[in-house]
Amino acid sequence: MSDRRLPAELPEASVGLLQGSSLYVASVLGTGILVLPALAAKVAGPASILAVVAVLLLSIPLAGTFAALAARHPDPGGVAHYVRLALGPTAARMAGYWFYLGVAVGAPIVAILGASYIGEVLGAPKWVVVLLAVCIFIPPLISNLYGLKVSGAVQLFLTALLVAIVVGVIAVAGPSSDARNFEPFLPHGWVGVGAAISLFVWAFAGWEAVTHIAAEFKNPRRVIPLATAIAIVIVGAAYLALQIVTIAVLGTNAGNGPVPLLELVKENAPGVGPIAIAIIAGVVSVGVQNTYLGAFAKLGASLGRDGDLPKWFAKGSESGGIARRSLGLACLIMLTYFVAIILKDLDLAPFILIHTSCMVAIYAAGMLAALRLLGKYSFGWWMALSSCVLVLGLLILAGWNLLIPVSLALAAIVITVIKRIRTRR
């Protein structure tokens, strides 16, 4: 299928290269940096460095595929829009529901993860963690009420601050490195490396989130691929550097404490270490929320525009529009999940499974759409084809958890049947 031609710059577009790169970095370099380097070091030892490199290389075609789709078909529907073009309205409704109703659970998860980290640093009780999670959610909600012109500028600042703090942590922890911590290199064999890879797969997820705001990019054909490339370099460098430092400093003790980053800096910065780590947790959580709330707002508006949600929610789907109605509905969904997590005593495991299984389903639908939309045998088409191997592995790992996106898919089919019956009448 040939790519449809688009103007060099969409009307009311406000996101440039710097803001676009910051949005991509925030959507991928999330709360994983708080715990994953230490957890991976614990299961694979020094060889966890190989896991970072492997997952980074595997994520490049996935990120490139979404960048190619977003650059050629910028629309607030994101993956749902690509699926609509390639596979039809029912499949698009499935993809839209997977993100809007399933992936939405990630917002309270991110808030609670960040708040829990801050709570551990400060020694706060669980009820304080809940209040901190609410506080983490409020700033990105306010910034997104004013659209991407405001939230994009906020994100640029948050991402710059995050990168600066990560560099600071590495610089502070570096002098405590011990070369003996890299021996033996494969203490748990290649099985440990495989376990570390499965952990880091989720660390490099999130490339699809920015597709929902692709229509807000200036000159998307040029800016989106460049922003994606910049984000890959920054995210890859951050995780690789953190992994090396974690091994060098903590060695076999990595992953033993509840606040791994604090263990990295407490020896060389005993006074400011806890404060810096608490700031990192807050900045990471707020930054991720800021990006995803904008994506949810635009997706919900596109679902209203396309008849997959009531038309009342379509306001703001146009380029430059502020989708406050859709944002309000998304927040209501997230609040429901948040209450459920509190009732489960902040046990995140079942809710993380909802998030990850829906993400895998979205990736599968997105890659199928890419194979049809991108020119056959083009560079983007080959990236999509190679990404199918990664997605197939993720589907196998998801296993029975795929029942969650299957149930949302059945709801989409039911709505299709109801629409057809009404049309005939």
CSV table of C-alpha atoms in Angstrom, one decimal:
chain,number,residue,atom,x,y,z
A,1,MET,CA,0.0,0.0,0.0
A,2,SER,CA,1.4,3.4,-0.9
A,3,ASP,CA,2.0,6.0,1.7
A,4,ARG,CA,-0.4,8.9,1.6
A,5,ARG,CA,1.3,12.3,1.1
A,6,LEU,CA,1.1,14.8,3.9
A,7,PRO,CA,2.0,18.4,4.2
A,8,ALA,CA,5.4,19.2,5.5
A,9,GLU,CA,3.9,20.7,8.7
A,10,LEU,CA,0.4,20.0,10.1
A,11,PRO,CA,-1.8,22.9,11.1
A,12,GLU,CA,-1.3,24.0,14.7
A,13,ALA,CA,1.6,21.7,15.1
A,14,SER,CA,3.6,22.6,18.2
A,15,VAL,CA,6.1,19.8,19.0
A,16,GLY,CA,9.6,20.3,17.6
A,17,LEU,CA,12.6,18.0,17.7
A,18,LEU,CA,13.7,18.8,21.3
A,19,GLN,CA,10.2,18.4,22.8
A,20,GLY,CA,9.6,15.3,20.7
A,21,SER,CA,12.8,13.7,21.8
A,22,SER,CA,11.9,14.4,25.4
A,23,LEU,CA,8.5,12.9,25.0
A,24,TYR,CA,10.0,9.7,23.6
A,25,VAL,CA,12.7,9.5,26.3
A,26,ALA,CA,10.0,9.9,29.0
A,27,SER,CA,7.8,7.2,27.6
A,28,VAL,CA,10.6,4.7,27.5
A,29,LEU,CA,13.0,5.7,30.2
A,30,GLY,CA,10.4,5.2,32.9
A,31,THR,CA,10.4,3.8,36.4
A,32,GLY,CA,12.4,0.9,35.2
A,33,ILE,CA,15.6,2.8,36.0
A,34,LEU,CA,14.7,2.7,39.7
A,35,VAL,CA,14.8,-1.1,40.0
A,36,LEU,CA,15.6,-3.0,36.8
A,37,PRO,CA,19.5,-2.6,36.7
A,38,ALA,CA,19.8,-4.1,40.2
A,39,LEU,CA,17.2,-6.9,39.5
A,40,ALA,CA,19.0,-7.8,36.3
A,41,ALA,CA,22.3,-7.8,38.0
A,42,LYS,CA,20.9,-10.1,40.7
A,43,VAL,CA,19.7,-12.7,38.1
A,44,ALA,CA,22.5,-12.6,35.6
A,45,GLY,CA,25.5,-11.0,37.3
A,46,PRO,CA,27.9,-9.0,35.1
A,47,ALA,CA,26.4,-10.7,32.1
A,48,SER,CA,23.3,-8.6,32.6
A,49,ILE,CA,25.2,-6.0,30.5
A,50,LEU,CA,24.8,-8.3,27.6
A,51,ALA,CA,21.1,-8.3,28.2
A,52,VAL,CA,20.9,-4.5,28.0
A,53,VAL,CA,22.8,-4.6,24.7
A,54,ALA,CA,20.6,-7.4,23.3
A,55,VAL,CA,17.3,-5.7,24.2
A,56,LEU,CA,18.5,-2.4,23.0
A,57,LEU,CA,19.3,-3.9,19.6
A,58,LEU,CA,16.0,-5.7,19.5
A,59,SER,CA,14.0,-2.6,20.3
A,60,ILE,CA,15.5,-0.6,17.4
A,61,PRO,CA,13.3,-2.2,14.7
A,62,LEU,CA,10.3,-1.9,16.9
A,63,ALA,CA,10.9,1.8,17.6
A,64,GLY,CA,11.7,2.3,14.0
A,65,THR,CA,8.5,0.7,12.8
A,66,PHE,CA,6.3,2.9,15.0
A,67,ALA,CA,8.4,6.0,13.9
A,68,ALA,CA,7.8,5.1,10.3
A,69,LEU,CA,4.0,4.6,10.8
A,70,ALA,CA,3.7,7.8,12.9
A,71,ALA,CA,5.7,9.9,10.3
A,72,ARG,CA,3.5,8.7,7.4
A,73,HIS,CA,0.1,8.5,9.1
A,74,PRO,CA,0.1,11.1,12.0
A,75,ASP,CA,-3.2,10.8,13.7
A,76,PRO,CA,-4.3,10.9,17.4
A,77,GLY,CA,-5.6,7.4,17.0
A,78,GLY,CA,-2.0,6.1,16.9
A,79,VAL,CA,-1.8,2.4,16.5
A,80,ALA,CA,-5.6,2.1,16.4
A,81,HIS,CA,-5.5,4.4,13.4
A,82,TYR,CA,-2.9,2.3,11.6
A,83,VAL,CA,-4.9,-0.8,12.3
A,84,ARG,CA,-8.0,0.9,11.0
A,85,LEU,CA,-6.3,1.7,7.7
A,86,ALA,CA,-4.8,-1.8,7.4
A,87,LEU,CA,-7.3,-4.2,9.1
A,88,GLY,CA,-10.6,-2.4,9.4
A,89,PRO,CA,-12.7,-0.7,12.0
A,90,THR,CA,-13.3,-3.7,14.3
A,91,ALA,CA,-9.6,-4.5,14.7
A,92,ALA,CA,-9.0,-0.7,15.2
A,93,ARG,CA,-11.6,-0.7,18.0
A,94,MET,CA,-9.8,-3.6,19.7
A,95,ALA,CA,-6.4,-1.8,19.5
A,96,GLY,CA,-8.0,1.4,20.8
A,97,TYR,CA,-9.6,-0.4,23.8
A,98,TRP,CA,-6.4,-2.2,24.6
A,99,PHE,CA,-4.6,1.0,25.1
A,100,TYR,CA,-7.4,3.3,26.5
A,101,LEU,CA,-8.9,0.7,28.8
A,102,GLY,CA,-6.1,-1.7,29.5
A,103,VAL,CA,-2.8,0.2,29.3
A,104,ALA,CA,-4.5,2.9,31.4
A,105,VAL,CA,-3.7,0.9,34.5
A,106,GLY,CA,-0.1,1.8,34.0
A,107,ALA,CA,-0.7,5.4,35.2
A,108,PRO,CA,-1.6,4.5,38.8
A,109,ILE,CA,1.1,1.8,38.7
A,110,VAL,CA,3.8,4.4,37.8
A,111,ALA,CA,2.5,6.8,40.4
A,112,ILE,CA,2.6,4.1,43.2
A,113,LEU,CA,6.0,2.9,42.1
A,114,GLY,CA,7.5,6.3,42.3
A,115,ALA,CA,5.7,7.1,45.6
A,116,SER,CA,6.8,3.7,47.0
A,117,TYR,CA,10.4,4.5,46.1
A,118,ILE,CA,10.2,7.9,47.8
A,119,GLY,CA,8.5,6.3,50.8
A,120,GLU,CA,11.3,3.8,51.2
A,121,VAL,CA,13.9,6.6,51.0
A,122,LEU,CA,12.1,8.7,53.6
A,123,GLY,CA,10.9,5.8,55.7
A,124,ALA,CA,7.3,6.8,55.3
A,125,PRO,CA,4.2,4.6,56.1
A,126,LYS,CA,1.9,3.2,53.5
A,127,TRP,CA,-0.8,5.8,53.8
A,128,VAL,CA,1.8,8.5,53.0
A,129,VAL,CA,2.8,6.5,49.9
A,130,VAL,CA,-0.8,6.7,48.7
A,131,LEU,CA,-0.8,10.5,49.2
A,132,LEU,CA,2.5,10.8,47.4
A,133,ALA,CA,1.0,8.8,44.5
A,134,VAL,CA,-1.9,11.3,44.2
A,135,CYS,CA,0.6,14.2,44.3
A,136,ILE,CA,2.6,12.6,41.5
A,137,PHE,CA,-0.5,12.4,39.4
A,138,ILE,CA,-1.7,16.0,39.8
A,139,PRO,CA,1.1,18.1,38.0
A,140,PRO,CA,0.9,16.2,34.7
A,141,LEU,CA,-2.9,16.3,34.8
A,142,ILE,CA,-2.7,20.1,35.1
A,143,SER,CA,-0.2,20.5,32.4
A,144,ASN,CA,-2.2,18.4,30.0
A,145,LEU,CA,-5.3,20.4,30.6
A,146,TYR,CA,-3.6,23.2,28.7
A,147,GLY,CA,-2.5,21.0,25.8
A,148,LEU,CA,0.9,20.0,24.3
A,149,LYS,CA,2.2,23.5,24.1
A,150,VAL,CA,2.4,23.5,27.9
A,151,SER,CA,2.9,19.8,28.6
A,152,GLY,CA,5.6,19.5,25.9
A,153,ALA,CA,7.5,22.4,27.4
A,154,VAL,CA,7.1,20.8,30.9
A,155,GLN,CA,8.3,17.5,29.5
A,156,LEU,CA,11.4,19.0,28.0
A,157,PHE,CA,12.4,20.4,31.4
A,158,LEU,CA,11.6,17.1,33.2
A,159,THR,CA,13.6,15.0,30.8
A,160,ALA,CA,16.6,17.3,30.9
A,161,LEU,CA,16.5,17.2,34.7
A,162,LEU,CA,16.1,13.4,34.7
A,163,VAL,CA,19.1,12.9,32.4
A,164,ALA,CA,21.2,15.3,34.5
A,165,ILE,CA,20.4,13.5,37.7
A,166,VAL,CA,21.1,10.0,36.2
A,167,VAL,CA,24.5,11.3,35.0
A,168,GLY,CA,25.1,12.7,38.5
A,169,VAL,CA,24.3,9.3,40.1
A,170,ILE,CA,26.7,7.6,37.8
A,171,ALA,CA,29.4,10.2,38.5
A,172,VAL,CA,28.9,9.9,42.3
A,173,ALA,CA,28.8,6.1,42.4
A,174,GLY,CA,31.7,5.6,39.9
A,175,PRO,CA,34.6,6.0,42.4
A,176,SER,CA,33.3,3.1,44.4
A,177,SER,CA,33.7,0.7,41.5
A,178,ASP,CA,35.6,-2.5,42.0
A,179,ALA,CA,36.9,-4.5,38.9
A,180,ARG,CA,36.6,-7.7,40.9
A,181,ASN,CA,32.8,-7.4,40.8
A,182,PHE,CA,32.9,-8.4,37.1
A,183,GLU,CA,34.2,-11.9,38.0
A,184,PRO,CA,32.8,-14.4,37.3
A,185,PHE,CA,31.1,-12.8,34.3
A,186,LEU,CA,28.5,-15.6,33.8
A,187,PRO,CA,27.7,-16.7,37.4
A,188,HIS,CA,24.2,-18.0,36.4
A,189,GLY,CA,24.9,-19.0,32.9
A,190,TRP,CA,23.0,-18.0,29.8
A,191,VAL,CA,19.7,-18.8,31.6
A,192,GLY,CA,20.4,-15.8,33.8
A,193,VAL,CA,21.0,-13.7,30.8
A,194,GLY,CA,17.7,-14.8,29.4
A,195,ALA,CA,15.9,-13.8,32.6
A,196,ALA,CA,17.6,-10.4,32.5
A,197,ILE,CA,16.5,-9.9,28.9
A,198,SER,CA,12.9,-10.7,29.9
A,199,LEU,CA,13.2,-8.0,32.6
A,200,PHE,CA,14.7,-5.4,30.2
A,201,VAL,CA,12.1,-6.0,27.5
A,202,TRP,CA,9.6,-3.9,29.5
A,203,ALA,CA,12.3,-1.3,30.2
A,204,PHE,CA,12.5,-0.5,26.5
A,205,ALA,CA,8.7,-0.5,25.9
A,206,GLY,CA,6.7,2.7,25.3
A,207,TRP,CA,7.6,3.6,21.7
A,208,GLU,CA,3.9,3.4,20.7
A,209,ALA,CA,2.7,6.0,23.2
A,210,VAL,CA,4.0,9.0,21.3
A,211,THR,CA,2.2,7.8,18.1
A,212,HIS,CA,-1.0,9.3,19.6
A,213,ILE,CA,0.5,12.8,19.5
A,214,ALA,CA,2.3,12.5,16.1
A,215,ALA,CA,-0.2,14.9,14.5
A,216,GLU,CA,1.2,17.6,16.9
A,217,PHE,CA,4.7,17.3,15.5
A,218,LYS,CA,6.2,19.9,13.2
A,219,ASN,CA,7.2,18.3,9.9
A,220,PRO,CA,6.5,14.7,11.3
A,221,ARG,CA,8.2,13.0,8.3
A,222,ARG,CA,11.5,14.5,9.4
A,223,VAL,CA,11.1,15.1,13.1
A,224,ILE,CA,9.6,11.8,14.3
A,225,PRO,CA,12.4,9.6,13.0
A,226,LEU,CA,15.1,12.0,14.3
A,227,ALA,CA,13.4,12.2,17.7
A,228,THR,CA,13.1,8.4,17.9
A,229,ALA,CA,16.8,8.0,17.0
A,230,ILE,CA,17.8,10.5,19.7
A,231,ALA,CA,15.7,8.8,22.3
A,232,ILE,CA,17.1,5.3,21.4
A,233,VAL,CA,20.7,6.7,22.0
A,234,ILE,CA,19.8,8.4,25.3
A,235,VAL,CA,17.7,5.5,26.7
A,236,GLY,CA,20.3,2.9,25.6
A,237,ALA,CA,23.2,4.9,27.0
A,238,ALA,CA,21.4,5.5,30.3
A,239,TYR,CA,20.5,1.9,30.9
A,240,LEU,CA,23.9,0.6,29.8
A,241,ALA,CA,25.8,3.1,32.0
A,242,LEU,CA,23.5,2.3,35.0
A,243,GLN,CA,24.0,-1.4,34.5
A,244,ILE,CA,27.8,-1.2,34.4
A,245,VAL,CA,27.9,1.0,37.4
A,246,THR,CA,25.5,-1.2,39.3
A,247,ILE,CA,27.7,-4.2,38.7
A,248,ALA,CA,30.9,-2.3,39.4
A,249,VAL,CA,29.7,-0.8,42.7
A,250,LEU,CA,27.3,-3.4,44.2
A,251,GLY,CA,28.4,-6.6,42.7
A,252,THR,CA,26.7,-9.6,44.3
A,253,ASN,CA,24.8,-7.3,46.6
A,254,ALA,CA,22.8,-5.8,43.7
A,255,GLY,CA,19.0,-6.2,44.2
A,256,ASN,CA,19.2,-7.0,47.9
A,257,GLY,CA,17.9,-3.7,49.1
A,258,PRO,CA,14.5,-2.1,48.4
A,259,VAL,CA,16.0,1.1,47.0
A,260,PRO,CA,18.9,0.0,44.7
A,261,LEU,CA,19.8,3.5,43.5
A,262,LEU,CA,20.3,4.7,47.0
A,263,GLU,CA,22.7,1.8,47.6
A,264,LEU,CA,24.8,3.1,44.7
A,265,VAL,CA,25.3,6.6,46.1
A,266,LYS,CA,25.1,6.3,49.9
A,267,GLU,CA,28.8,5.6,50.4
A,268,ASN,CA,30.1,8.6,48.4
A,269,ALA,CA,27.1,11.0,49.1
A,270,PRO,CA,25.7,10.0,52.5
A,271,GLY,CA,24.0,13.4,53.0
A,272,VAL,CA,22.5,14.3,49.7
A,273,GLY,CA,22.1,10.7,48.3
A,274,PRO,CA,18.6,10.0,49.7
A,275,ILE,CA,17.3,13.5,48.6
A,276,ALA,CA,18.7,13.0,45.0
A,277,ILE,CA,17.2,9.5,44.7
A,278,ALA,CA,13.8,10.8,46.0
A,279,ILE,CA,14.0,13.5,43.3
A,280,ILE,CA,14.8,10.9,40.6
A,281,ALA,CA,11.8,8.8,41.6
A,282,GLY,CA,9.5,11.9,41.5
A,283,VAL,CA,10.9,13.2,38.2
A,284,VAL,CA,10.7,9.8,36.5
A,285,SER,CA,7.1,9.2,37.6
A,286,VAL,CA,5.8,12.7,36.8
A,287,GLY,CA,7.6,12.6,33.4
A,288,VAL,CA,6.1,9.3,32.4
A,289,GLN,CA,2.6,10.4,33.5
A,290,ASN,CA,3.0,13.7,31.6
A,291,THR,CA,3.6,11.8,28.3
A,292,TYR,CA,1.0,9.1,28.7
A,293,LEU,CA,-1.8,11.4,29.8
A,294,GLY,CA,-1.4,13.4,26.6
A,295,ALA,CA,-1.5,10.2,24.6
A,296,PHE,CA,-4.6,8.9,26.4
A,297,ALA,CA,-6.4,12.3,25.9
A,298,LYS,CA,-5.7,12.3,22.2
A,299,LEU,CA,-6.6,8.6,21.7
A,300,GLY,CA,-9.9,8.9,23.5
A,301,ALA,CA,-10.8,11.9,21.4
A,302,SER,CA,-10.0,9.9,18.2
A,303,LEU,CA,-12.1,7.0,19.5
A,304,GLY,CA,-15.0,9.4,19.9
A,305,ARG,CA,-14.4,10.8,16.4
A,306,ASP,CA,-14.4,7.3,14.9
A,307,GLY,CA,-17.5,6.2,16.8
A,308,ASP,CA,-15.7,3.8,19.2
A,309,LEU,CA,-16.6,6.1,22.1
A,310,PRO,CA,-19.6,8.4,22.3
A,311,LYS,CA,-19.2,11.4,19.9
A,312,TRP,CA,-19.2,13.8,22.9
A,313,PHE,CA,-15.6,12.8,23.6
A,314,ALA,CA,-14.4,13.7,20.1
A,315,LYS,CA,-13.7,17.3,21.0
A,316,GLY,CA,-10.0,18.0,20.8
A,317,SER,CA,-9.1,15.3,18.3
A,318,GLU,CA,-8.0,17.9,15.7
A,319,SER,CA,-4.4,18.9,15.5
A,320,GLY,CA,-3.7,21.6,18.1
A,321,GLY,CA,-7.0,20.7,20.0
A,322,ILE,CA,-7.1,20.1,23.7
A,323,ALA,CA,-9.0,16.8,24.4
A,324,ARG,CA,-10.1,17.7,28.0
A,325,ARG,CA,-13.3,15.5,27.8
A,326,SER,CA,-11.3,12.5,26.8
A,327,LEU,CA,-8.7,13.3,29.4
A,328,GLY,CA,-11.4,13.4,32.1
A,329,LEU,CA,-12.7,10.0,31.1
A,330,ALA,CA,-9.1,8.6,31.1
A,331,CYS,CA,-8.6,9.9,34.6
A,332,LEU,CA,-11.8,8.3,35.7
A,333,ILE,CA,-10.6,4.9,34.4
A,334,MET,CA,-7.2,5.5,36.0
A,335,LEU,CA,-8.9,6.4,39.3
A,336,THR,CA,-10.9,3.2,39.2
A,337,TYR,CA,-7.7,1.2,38.8
A,338,PHE,CA,-6.1,3.3,41.6
A,339,VAL,CA,-8.8,2.4,44.0
A,340,ALA,CA,-8.6,-1.3,43.1
A,341,ILE,CA,-4.8,-1.2,43.7
A,342,ILE,CA,-5.4,0.3,47.1
A,343,LEU,CA,-8.0,-2.4,47.9
A,344,LYS,CA,-5.4,-5.0,47.0
A,345,ASP,CA,-3.0,-3.4,49.6
A,346,LEU,CA,-0.8,-1.9,46.8
A,347,ASP,CA,-0.1,-5.3,45.3
A,348,LEU,CA,0.9,-4.3,41.8
A,349,ALA,CA,1.6,-7.7,40.2
A,350,PRO,CA,-1.9,-8.5,38.9
A,351,PHE,CA,-2.3,-4.9,37.5
A,352,ILE,CA,1.1,-5.0,35.8
A,353,LEU,CA,-0.1,-8.2,34.0
A,354,ILE,CA,-3.1,-6.3,32.7
A,355,HIS,CA,-0.8,-3.5,31.4
A,356,THR,CA,1.8,-5.8,29.8
A,357,SER,CA,-0.6,-8.2,28.2
A,358,CYS,CA,-2.5,-5.3,26.5
A,359,MET,CA,0.8,-3.8,25.4
A,360,VAL,CA,1.8,-7.1,23.7
A,361,ALA,CA,-1.5,-7.2,21.9
A,362,ILE,CA,-1.0,-3.6,20.7
A,363,TYR,CA,2.5,-4.5,19.4
A,364,ALA,CA,1.1,-7.5,17.5
A,365,ALA,CA,-1.7,-5.5,15.9
A,366,GLY,CA,0.7,-2.6,15.1
A,367,MET,CA,3.3,-4.9,13.4
A,368,LEU,CA,0.6,-6.5,11.3
A,369,ALA,CA,-0.7,-3.1,10.2
A,370,ALA,CA,2.9,-2.0,9.4
A,371,LEU,CA,3.4,-4.9,7.1
A,372,ARG,CA,0.4,-3.8,5.1
A,373,LEU,CA,0.8,0.0,5.2
A,374,LEU,CA,4.6,0.4,4.7
A,375,GLY,CA,5.9,-0.2,1.2
A,376,LYS,CA,6.8,-3.8,0.6
A,377,TYR,CA,10.5,-4.5,0.9
A,378,SER,CA,11.1,-0.9,2.1
A,379,PHE,CA,13.3,-0.3,5.1
A,380,GLY,CA,10.3,0.3,7.3
A,381,TRP,CA,8.7,-3.0,6.1
A,382,TRP,CA,11.8,-5.0,6.9
A,383,MET,CA,11.9,-3.4,10.4
A,384,ALA,CA,8.3,-4.4,11.0
A,385,LEU,CA,9.1,-8.0,9.8
A,386,SER,CA,12.0,-8.3,12.1
A,387,SER,CA,10.0,-6.9,15.0
A,388,CYS,CA,7.5,-9.7,14.5
A,389,VAL,CA,10.1,-12.1,16.0
A,390,LEU,CA,10.3,-10.0,19.2
A,391,VAL,CA,6.5,-9.7,19.4
A,392,LEU,CA,6.0,-13.4,18.9
A,393,GLY,CA,8.4,-14.0,21.8
A,394,LEU,CA,6.4,-11.5,23.9
A,395,LEU,CA,3.1,-13.2,23.0
A,396,ILE,CA,4.5,-16.5,24.2
A,397,LEU,CA,5.7,-15.0,27.5
A,398,ALA,CA,2.3,-13.4,28.0
A,399,GLY,CA,0.6,-16.8,28.0
A,400,TRP,CA,-2.8,-16.9,29.8
A,401,ASN,CA,-2.6,-13.2,30.5
A,402,LEU,CA,-3.7,-12.6,27.0
A,403,LEU,CA,-7.2,-13.4,28.2
A,404,ILE,CA,-7.3,-9.8,29.3
A,405,PRO,CA,-6.9,-8.2,25.8
A,406,VAL,CA,-9.1,-11.1,24.4
A,407,SER,CA,-11.9,-10.0,26.7
A,408,LEU,CA,-11.6,-6.3,25.5
A,409,ALA,CA,-11.4,-7.6,21.9
A,410,LEU,CA,-14.7,-9.4,22.5
A,411,ALA,CA,-16.3,-6.2,23.7
A,412,ALA,CA,-15.1,-4.5,20.5
A,413,ILE,CA,-16.8,-7.3,18.5
A,414,VAL,CA,-20.0,-6.9,20.4
A,415,ILE,CA,-20.1,-3.2,19.7
A,416,THR,CA,-19.5,-4.0,16.0
A,417,VAL,CA,-22.5,-6.4,16.0
A,418,ILE,CA,-24.7,-3.8,17.7
A,419,LYS,CA,-23.7,-1.1,15.2
A,420,ARG,CA,-24.6,-3.4,12.3
A,421,ILE,CA,-28.0,-4.3,13.8
A,422,ARG,CA,-28.8,-0.6,14.3
A,423,THR,CA,-27.7,0.2,10.7
A,424,ARG,CA,-30.0,-2.5,9.3
A,425,ARG,CA,-32.9,-1.3,11.3
